[in-house]
Amino acid sequence: NAGVTQTPKFQVLKTGQSMTLQCAQDMNHNSMYWYRQDPGMGLRLIYYSASEGTTDKGEVPNGYNVSRLNKREFSLRLESAAPSQTSVYFCASSERGQPQHFGDGTRLSIL
Amino acid sequence: TQLLEQSPQFLSIQEGENLTVYCNSSSVFSSLQWYRQEPGEGPVLLVTVVTGGEVKKLKRLTFQFGDARKDSSLHITAAQPGDTGLYLCASPRYPKLVFGQGTRLTINP
């Protein structure tokens, strides 16, 4: 019962570097989400994909891009990392009207 | 824009005490979800409340949904160290889920 799997779990980048966070779910869910979590801010939605082939901006999309590779996989890319993007990133999936299932997060530090 | 306000933001109490945390909004919820997040993990759903006035119990945890569906509370009886974590309320705004900022709860032995 893997659920939602995120890789990597930890990453340190230098300002200006790029990287892609990977997310895969094995529950056959249509919708997938990327959040960032900062102290005192709860979870803020970066991008989401309501169904395969569609992506939409969330609350804080600037500096990020996403790809819904197939029904299982939804990746988040930082093209030019900035210190303000230091955060914990969570991927989630769900079916319409159902609660979201979360991965265990990627802890990202930008120096 | 933060649609959900949780209070308190931080709470530290002794084992065996009771506590209540709150989730409020100026908007009516279609339903409300409560999640718990432990260190190093993602949030995990505890309960969903749907009907105004609804009360759900999960062992020592009691969840209430306000009659007007604009507020909810989580009451923990006889708190234990294993209850330590971040408690988040969330309101579905399909296809999205809007979260409160969370209540960080610490139960001291």
PDB file of C-alpha atoms in Angstrom:
ATOM      1  CA  ASN A   1       0.000   0.000   0.000  1.00  0.00           C
ATOM      2  CA  ALA A   2       2.355   2.720  -1.230  1.00  0.00           C
ATOM      3  CA  GLY A   3      -0.317   5.422  -1.698  1.00  0.00           C
ATOM      4  CA  VAL A   4       1.469   8.636  -2.712  1.00  0.00           C
ATOM      5  CA  THR A   5       5.241   8.430  -3.185  1.00  0.00           C
ATOM      6  CA  GLN A   6       7.447  11.512  -3.379  1.00  0.00           C
ATOM      7  CA  THR A   7      11.104  11.675  -4.380  1.00  0.00           C
ATOM      8  CA  PRO A   8      13.522  12.867  -3.243  1.00  0.00           C
ATOM      9  CA  LYS A   9      12.835  13.169   0.505  1.00  0.00           C
ATOM     10  CA  PHE A  10      15.533  15.795   1.036  1.00  0.00           C
ATOM     11  CA  GLN A  11      17.379  18.133  -1.312  1.00  0.00           C
ATOM     12  CA  VAL A  12      19.761  21.065  -0.983  1.00  0.00           C
ATOM     13  CA  LEU A  13      20.178  23.384  -3.937  1.00  0.00           C
ATOM     14  CA  LYS A  14      22.124  26.507  -4.695  1.00  0.00           C
ATOM     15  CA  THR A  15      20.315  29.633  -5.844  1.00  0.00           C
ATOM     16  CA  GLY A  16      19.711  29.452  -9.584  1.00  0.00           C
ATOM     17  CA  GLN A  17      19.837  25.664  -9.864  1.00  0.00           C
ATOM     18  CA  SER A  18      16.918  23.730 -11.257  1.00  0.00           C
ATOM     19  CA  MET A  19      15.316  20.521 -10.133  1.00  0.00           C
ATOM     20  CA  THR A  20      12.191  18.406 -10.487  1.00  0.00           C
ATOM     21  CA  LEU A  21      10.209  16.909  -7.623  1.00  0.00           C
ATOM     22  CA  GLN A  22       8.539  13.650  -8.515  1.00  0.00           C
ATOM     23  CA  CYS A  23       5.190  12.327  -7.304  1.00  0.00           C
ATOM     24  CA  ALA A  24       3.397   9.086  -8.110  1.00  0.00           C
ATOM     25  CA  GLN A  25       0.141   7.607  -6.794  1.00  0.00           C
ATOM     26  CA  ASP A  26      -1.162   4.069  -7.098  1.00  0.00           C
ATOM     27  CA  MET A  27      -4.808   4.681  -6.115  1.00  0.00           C
ATOM     28  CA  ASN A  28      -6.044   5.485  -9.646  1.00  0.00           C
ATOM     29  CA  HIS A  29      -7.079   8.973  -8.530  1.00  0.00           C
ATOM     30  CA  ASN A  30      -7.982  11.551 -11.145  1.00  0.00           C
ATOM     31  CA  SER A  31      -6.840  14.650  -9.231  1.00  0.00           C
ATOM     32  CA  MET A  32      -3.343  15.473  -8.027  1.00  0.00           C
ATOM     33  CA  TYR A  33      -1.946  18.464  -6.144  1.00  0.00           C
ATOM     34  CA  TRP A  34       1.277  20.159  -5.129  1.00  0.00           C
ATOM     35  CA  TYR A  35       1.457  22.147  -1.884  1.00  0.00           C
ATOM     36  CA  ARG A  36       4.160  23.928   0.010  1.00  0.00           C
ATOM     37  CA  GLN A  37       4.187  24.135   3.793  1.00  0.00           C
ATOM     38  CA  ASP A  38       5.912  26.942   5.633  1.00  0.00           C
ATOM     39  CA  PRO A  39       5.837  27.651   9.396  1.00  0.00           C
ATOM     40  CA  GLY A  40       2.598  29.318  10.436  1.00  0.00           C
ATOM     41  CA  MET A  41       1.168  29.195   6.909  1.00  0.00           C
ATOM     42  CA  GLY A  42      -0.525  25.822   6.779  1.00  0.00           C
ATOM     43  CA  LEU A  43      -0.574  24.213   3.339  1.00  0.00           C
ATOM     44  CA  ARG A  44      -0.662  26.473   0.289  1.00  0.00           C
ATOM     45  CA  LEU A  45      -1.619  25.113  -3.116  1.00  0.00           C
ATOM     46  CA  ILE A  46       0.969  25.625  -5.853  1.00  0.00           C
ATOM     47  CA  TYR A  47      -0.597  23.787  -8.808  1.00  0.00           C
ATOM     48  CA  TYR A  48      -3.171  21.110  -9.287  1.00  0.00           C
ATOM     49  CA  SER A  49      -4.356  18.723 -11.956  1.00  0.00           C
ATOM     50  CA  ALA A  50      -8.057  17.940 -11.793  1.00  0.00           C
ATOM     51  CA  SER A  51      -7.669  15.173 -14.357  1.00  0.00           C
ATOM     52  CA  GLU A  52      -5.067  13.704 -16.662  1.00  0.00           C
ATOM     53  CA  GLY A  53      -4.135  16.231 -19.323  1.00  0.00           C
ATOM     54  CA  THR A  54      -5.106  19.348 -17.343  1.00  0.00           C
ATOM     55  CA  THR A  55      -3.171  21.565 -14.941  1.00  0.00           C
ATOM     56  CA  ASP A  56      -4.147  24.787 -13.193  1.00  0.00           C
ATOM     57  CA  LYS A  57      -2.509  27.382 -10.977  1.00  0.00           C
ATOM     58  CA  GLY A  58      -3.170  27.417  -7.291  1.00  0.00           C
ATOM     59  CA  GLU A  59      -2.525  30.089  -4.699  1.00  0.00           C
ATOM     60  CA  VAL A  60       1.281  30.414  -5.097  1.00  0.00           C
ATOM     61  CA  PRO A  61       2.360  29.283  -8.610  1.00  0.00           C
ATOM     62  CA  ASN A  62       5.118  31.792  -9.336  1.00  0.00           C
ATOM     63  CA  GLY A  63       8.523  30.192  -9.882  1.00  0.00           C
ATOM     64  CA  TYR A  64       7.107  26.714 -10.492  1.00  0.00           C
ATOM     65  CA  ASN A  65       5.961  24.573 -13.396  1.00  0.00           C
ATOM     66  CA  VAL A  66       4.177  21.226 -13.400  1.00  0.00           C
ATOM     67  CA  SER A  67       3.670  18.274 -15.700  1.00  0.00           C
ATOM     68  CA  ARG A  68       0.934  15.675 -15.450  1.00  0.00           C
ATOM     69  CA  LEU A  69       2.910  12.925 -17.127  1.00  0.00           C
ATOM     70  CA  ASN A  70       0.101  10.351 -16.960  1.00  0.00           C
ATOM     71  CA  LYS A  71      -2.676   9.471 -14.541  1.00  0.00           C
ATOM     72  CA  ARG A  72      -0.176   8.248 -11.933  1.00  0.00           C
ATOM     73  CA  GLU A  73       2.521  10.907 -12.049  1.00  0.00           C
ATOM     74  CA  PHE A  74       2.596  14.653 -11.395  1.00  0.00           C
ATOM     75  CA  SER A  75       5.930  16.466 -11.257  1.00  0.00           C
ATOM     76  CA  LEU A  76       6.862  19.911  -9.941  1.00  0.00           C
ATOM     77  CA  ARG A  77       9.788  21.805 -11.463  1.00  0.00           C
ATOM     78  CA  LEU A  78      11.788  24.716 -10.115  1.00  0.00           C
ATOM     79  CA  GLU A  79      13.545  26.292 -13.098  1.00  0.00           C
ATOM     80  CA  SER A  80      15.750  28.716 -11.148  1.00  0.00           C
ATOM     81  CA  ALA A  81      15.606  28.069  -7.428  1.00  0.00           C
ATOM     82  CA  ALA A  82      15.414  31.002  -5.016  1.00  0.00           C
ATOM     83  CA  PRO A  83      15.895  31.033  -1.205  1.00  0.00           C
ATOM     84  CA  SER A  84      12.186  31.940  -0.843  1.00  0.00           C
ATOM     85  CA  GLN A  85      11.396  28.499  -2.221  1.00  0.00           C
ATOM     86  CA  THR A  86      12.942  26.793   0.792  1.00  0.00           C
ATOM     87  CA  SER A  87      10.039  24.795   2.142  1.00  0.00           C
ATOM     88  CA  VAL A  88       8.504  21.372   2.596  1.00  0.00           C
ATOM     89  CA  TYR A  89       6.645  20.257  -0.521  1.00  0.00           C
ATOM     90  CA  PHE A  90       3.731  17.841  -0.398  1.00  0.00           C
ATOM     91  CA  CYS A  91       2.019  16.004  -3.198  1.00  0.00           C
ATOM     92  CA  ALA A  92      -1.538  14.736  -2.776  1.00  0.00           C
ATOM     93  CA  SER A  93      -4.159  12.886  -4.781  1.00  0.00           C
ATOM     94  CA  SER A  94      -7.894  12.375  -4.525  1.00  0.00           C
ATOM     95  CA  GLU A  95     -11.115  11.536  -6.244  1.00  0.00           C
ATOM     96  CA  ARG A  96     -13.887  14.125  -6.538  1.00  0.00           C
ATOM     97  CA  GLY A  97     -15.621  14.683  -3.233  1.00  0.00           C
ATOM     98  CA  GLN A  98     -13.159  12.491  -1.362  1.00  0.00           C
ATOM     99  CA  PRO A  99     -10.392  13.449   1.085  1.00  0.00           C
ATOM    100  CA  GLN A 100      -6.883  13.938  -0.196  1.00  0.00           C
ATOM    101  CA  HIS A 101      -4.087  11.438   0.377  1.00  0.00           C
ATOM    102  CA  PHE A 102      -0.671  12.958   0.974  1.00  0.00           C
ATOM    103  CA  GLY A 103       2.894  11.832   0.463  1.00  0.00           C
ATOM    104  CA  ASP A 104       5.499  12.265   3.175  1.00  0.00           C
ATOM    105  CA  GLY A 105       6.978  15.403   1.657  1.00  0.00           C
ATOM    106  CA  THR A 106      10.210  16.681   0.144  1.00  0.00           C
ATOM    107  CA  ARG A 107      12.305  18.941   2.357  1.00  0.00           C
ATOM    108  CA  LEU A 108      13.992  21.453   0.082  1.00  0.00           C
ATOM    109  CA  SER A 109      16.638  23.988   1.107  1.00  0.00           C
ATOM    110  CA  ILE A 110      17.873  26.675  -1.248  1.00  0.00           C
ATOM    111  CA  LEU A 111      21.185  28.249  -0.258  1.00  0.00           C
TER     112      LEU A 111
ATOM    113  CA  THR B   1      -6.456  34.589   0.898  1.00  0.00           C
ATOM    114  CA  GLN B   2      -6.903  32.538   4.077  1.00  0.00           C
ATOM    115  CA  LEU B   3     -10.544  31.498   4.284  1.00  0.00           C
ATOM    116  CA  LEU B   4     -10.169  29.354   7.392  1.00  0.00           C
ATOM    117  CA  GLU B   5      -8.956  30.648  10.741  1.00  0.00           C
ATOM    118  CA  GLN B   6      -7.708  28.162  13.316  1.00  0.00           C
ATOM    119  CA  SER B   7      -7.133  28.914  16.967  1.00  0.00           C
ATOM    120  CA  PRO B   8      -5.034  28.667  18.911  1.00  0.00           C
ATOM    121  CA  GLN B   9      -1.988  28.441  16.641  1.00  0.00           C
ATOM    122  CA  PHE B  10       0.063  26.775  19.386  1.00  0.00           C
ATOM    123  CA  LEU B  11      -1.028  24.800  22.436  1.00  0.00           C
ATOM    124  CA  SER B  12       1.156  23.029  24.968  1.00  0.00           C
ATOM    125  CA  ILE B  13      -0.516  21.143  27.808  1.00  0.00           C
ATOM    126  CA  GLN B  14       0.150  18.338  30.268  1.00  0.00           C
ATOM    127  CA  GLU B  15      -0.847  14.753  29.719  1.00  0.00           C
ATOM    128  CA  GLY B  16      -4.347  14.086  31.023  1.00  0.00           C
ATOM    129  CA  GLU B  17      -5.726  17.564  30.383  1.00  0.00           C
ATOM    130  CA  ASN B  18      -8.599  18.359  28.026  1.00  0.00           C
ATOM    131  CA  LEU B  19      -8.374  20.807  25.135  1.00  0.00           C
ATOM    132  CA  THR B  20     -10.391  22.297  22.310  1.00  0.00           C
ATOM    133  CA  VAL B  21      -9.195  23.771  19.017  1.00  0.00           C
ATOM    134  CA  TYR B  22     -11.332  25.791  16.658  1.00  0.00           C
ATOM    135  CA  CYS B  23     -11.773  26.345  12.951  1.00  0.00           C
ATOM    136  CA  ASN B  24     -13.827  29.325  11.761  1.00  0.00           C
ATOM    137  CA  SER B  25     -14.817  30.959   8.501  1.00  0.00           C
ATOM    138  CA  SER B  26     -17.023  33.783   7.298  1.00  0.00           C
ATOM    139  CA  SER B  27     -18.235  31.441   4.542  1.00  0.00           C
ATOM    140  CA  VAL B  28     -20.503  28.422   4.802  1.00  0.00           C
ATOM    141  CA  PHE B  29     -18.728  25.089   4.443  1.00  0.00           C
ATOM    142  CA  SER B  30     -20.138  22.384   2.203  1.00  0.00           C
ATOM    143  CA  SER B  31     -18.246  20.025   4.494  1.00  0.00           C
ATOM    144  CA  LEU B  32     -15.154  20.186   6.664  1.00  0.00           C
ATOM    145  CA  GLN B  33     -12.231  17.839   7.018  1.00  0.00           C
ATOM    146  CA  TRP B  34      -9.836  17.520   9.957  1.00  0.00           C
ATOM    147  CA  TYR B  35      -6.315  16.210   9.374  1.00  0.00           C
ATOM    148  CA  ARG B  36      -3.456  15.405  11.755  1.00  0.00           C
ATOM    149  CA  GLN B  37       0.140  15.734  10.662  1.00  0.00           C
ATOM    150  CA  GLU B  38       2.997  14.149  12.600  1.00  0.00           C
ATOM    151  CA  PRO B  39       6.620  15.291  12.230  1.00  0.00           C
ATOM    152  CA  GLY B  40       8.196  14.119   8.988  1.00  0.00           C
ATOM    153  CA  GLU B  41       4.926  12.918   7.504  1.00  0.00           C
ATOM    154  CA  GLY B  42       2.092  14.219   5.396  1.00  0.00           C
ATOM    155  CA  PRO B  43      -1.356  15.071   6.798  1.00  0.00           C
ATOM    156  CA  VAL B  44      -3.697  12.163   7.423  1.00  0.00           C
ATOM    157  CA  LEU B  45      -7.471  12.505   7.462  1.00  0.00           C
ATOM    158  CA  LEU B  46      -9.149  12.113  10.857  1.00  0.00           C
ATOM    159  CA  VAL B  47     -12.767  12.863  10.031  1.00  0.00           C
ATOM    160  CA  THR B  48     -15.152  14.629   7.653  1.00  0.00           C
ATOM    161  CA  VAL B  49     -18.206  16.470   8.985  1.00  0.00           C
ATOM    162  CA  VAL B  50     -20.993  17.276   6.582  1.00  0.00           C
ATOM    163  CA  THR B  51     -24.248  18.175   8.363  1.00  0.00           C
ATOM    164  CA  GLY B  52     -24.789  21.296  10.489  1.00  0.00           C
ATOM    165  CA  GLY B  53     -24.799  20.333  14.176  1.00  0.00           C
ATOM    166  CA  GLU B  54     -23.084  17.015  13.483  1.00  0.00           C
ATOM    167  CA  VAL B  55     -20.932  15.441  16.200  1.00  0.00           C
ATOM    168  CA  LYS B  56     -18.445  12.670  15.440  1.00  0.00           C
ATOM    169  CA  LYS B  57     -16.286  10.800  17.916  1.00  0.00           C
ATOM    170  CA  LEU B  58     -12.991   9.080  17.282  1.00  0.00           C
ATOM    171  CA  LYS B  59     -11.899   7.499  20.575  1.00  0.00           C
ATOM    172  CA  ARG B  60     -10.945  10.508  22.773  1.00  0.00           C
ATOM    173  CA  LEU B  61     -11.448  13.016  19.953  1.00  0.00           C
ATOM    174  CA  THR B  62     -14.826  14.718  19.469  1.00  0.00           C
ATOM    175  CA  PHE B  63     -15.507  16.774  16.355  1.00  0.00           C
ATOM    176  CA  GLN B  64     -18.410  19.218  16.115  1.00  0.00           C
ATOM    177  CA  PHE B  65     -19.769  21.051  13.096  1.00  0.00           C
ATOM    178  CA  GLY B  66     -21.578  24.294  13.830  1.00  0.00           C
ATOM    179  CA  ASP B  67     -25.291  24.559  13.129  1.00  0.00           C
ATOM    180  CA  ALA B  68     -24.661  27.233  10.488  1.00  0.00           C
ATOM    181  CA  ARG B  69     -21.751  25.237   9.003  1.00  0.00           C
ATOM    182  CA  LYS B  70     -19.346  28.170   9.448  1.00  0.00           C
ATOM    183  CA  ASP B  71     -17.321  26.740  12.313  1.00  0.00           C
ATOM    184  CA  SER B  72     -16.013  23.492  13.710  1.00  0.00           C
ATOM    185  CA  SER B  73     -14.213  22.341  16.825  1.00  0.00           C
ATOM    186  CA  LEU B  74     -12.036  19.448  17.882  1.00  0.00           C
ATOM    187  CA  HIS B  75     -12.092  18.450  21.544  1.00  0.00           C
ATOM    188  CA  ILE B  76      -9.567  16.020  22.993  1.00  0.00           C
ATOM    189  CA  THR B  77     -10.276  14.382  26.327  1.00  0.00           C
ATOM    190  CA  ALA B  78      -7.429  13.248  28.577  1.00  0.00           C
ATOM    191  CA  ALA B  79      -4.716  14.180  26.081  1.00  0.00           C
ATOM    192  CA  GLN B  80      -1.798  11.791  25.627  1.00  0.00           C
ATOM    193  CA  PRO B  81       1.718  12.382  24.232  1.00  0.00           C
ATOM    194  CA  GLY B  82       0.676  10.453  21.119  1.00  0.00           C
ATOM    195  CA  ASP B  83      -1.803  13.260  20.337  1.00  0.00           C
ATOM    196  CA  THR B  84       1.113  15.620  19.658  1.00  0.00           C
ATOM    197  CA  GLY B  85       1.054  16.977  16.126  1.00  0.00           C
ATOM    198  CA  LEU B  86      -0.260  19.627  13.769  1.00  0.00           C
ATOM    199  CA  TYR B  87      -4.049  19.653  13.429  1.00  0.00           C
ATOM    200  CA  LEU B  88      -5.410  21.115  10.210  1.00  0.00           C
ATOM    201  CA  CYS B  89      -8.955  21.869   9.164  1.00  0.00           C
ATOM    202  CA  ALA B  90      -9.761  22.004   5.464  1.00  0.00           C
ATOM    203  CA  SER B  91     -12.739  22.964   3.353  1.00  0.00           C
ATOM    204  CA  PRO B  92     -13.361  21.468  -0.093  1.00  0.00           C
ATOM    205  CA  ARG B  93     -13.622  23.999  -2.898  1.00  0.00           C
ATOM    206  CA  TYR B  94     -13.664  21.503  -5.762  1.00  0.00           C
ATOM    207  CA  PRO B  95     -11.286  20.605  -7.217  1.00  0.00           C
ATOM    208  CA  LYS B  96      -9.218  22.243  -4.495  1.00  0.00           C
ATOM    209  CA  LEU B  97      -8.977  21.954  -0.732  1.00  0.00           C
ATOM    210  CA  VAL B  98      -8.454  25.111   1.327  1.00  0.00           C
ATOM    211  CA  PHE B  99      -6.546  24.651   4.584  1.00  0.00           C
ATOM    212  CA  GLY B 100      -6.411  26.604   7.803  1.00  0.00           C
ATOM    213  CA  GLN B 101      -2.953  27.486   9.112  1.00  0.00           C
ATOM    214  CA  GLY B 102      -3.091  24.717  11.700  1.00  0.00           C
ATOM    215  CA  THR B 103      -2.879  24.253  15.457  1.00  0.00           C
ATOM    216  CA  ARG B 104       0.416  22.854  16.684  1.00  0.00           C
ATOM    217  CA  LEU B 105      -0.354  20.730  19.731  1.00  0.00           C
ATOM    218  CA  THR B 106       2.243  19.465  22.202  1.00  0.00           C
ATOM    219  CA  ILE B 107       1.294  17.086  24.987  1.00  0.00           C
ATOM    220  CA  ASN B 108       3.923  16.934  27.716  1.00  0.00           C
ATOM    221  CA  PRO B 109       4.322  13.713  29.750  1.00  0.00           C
TER     222      PRO B 109
END
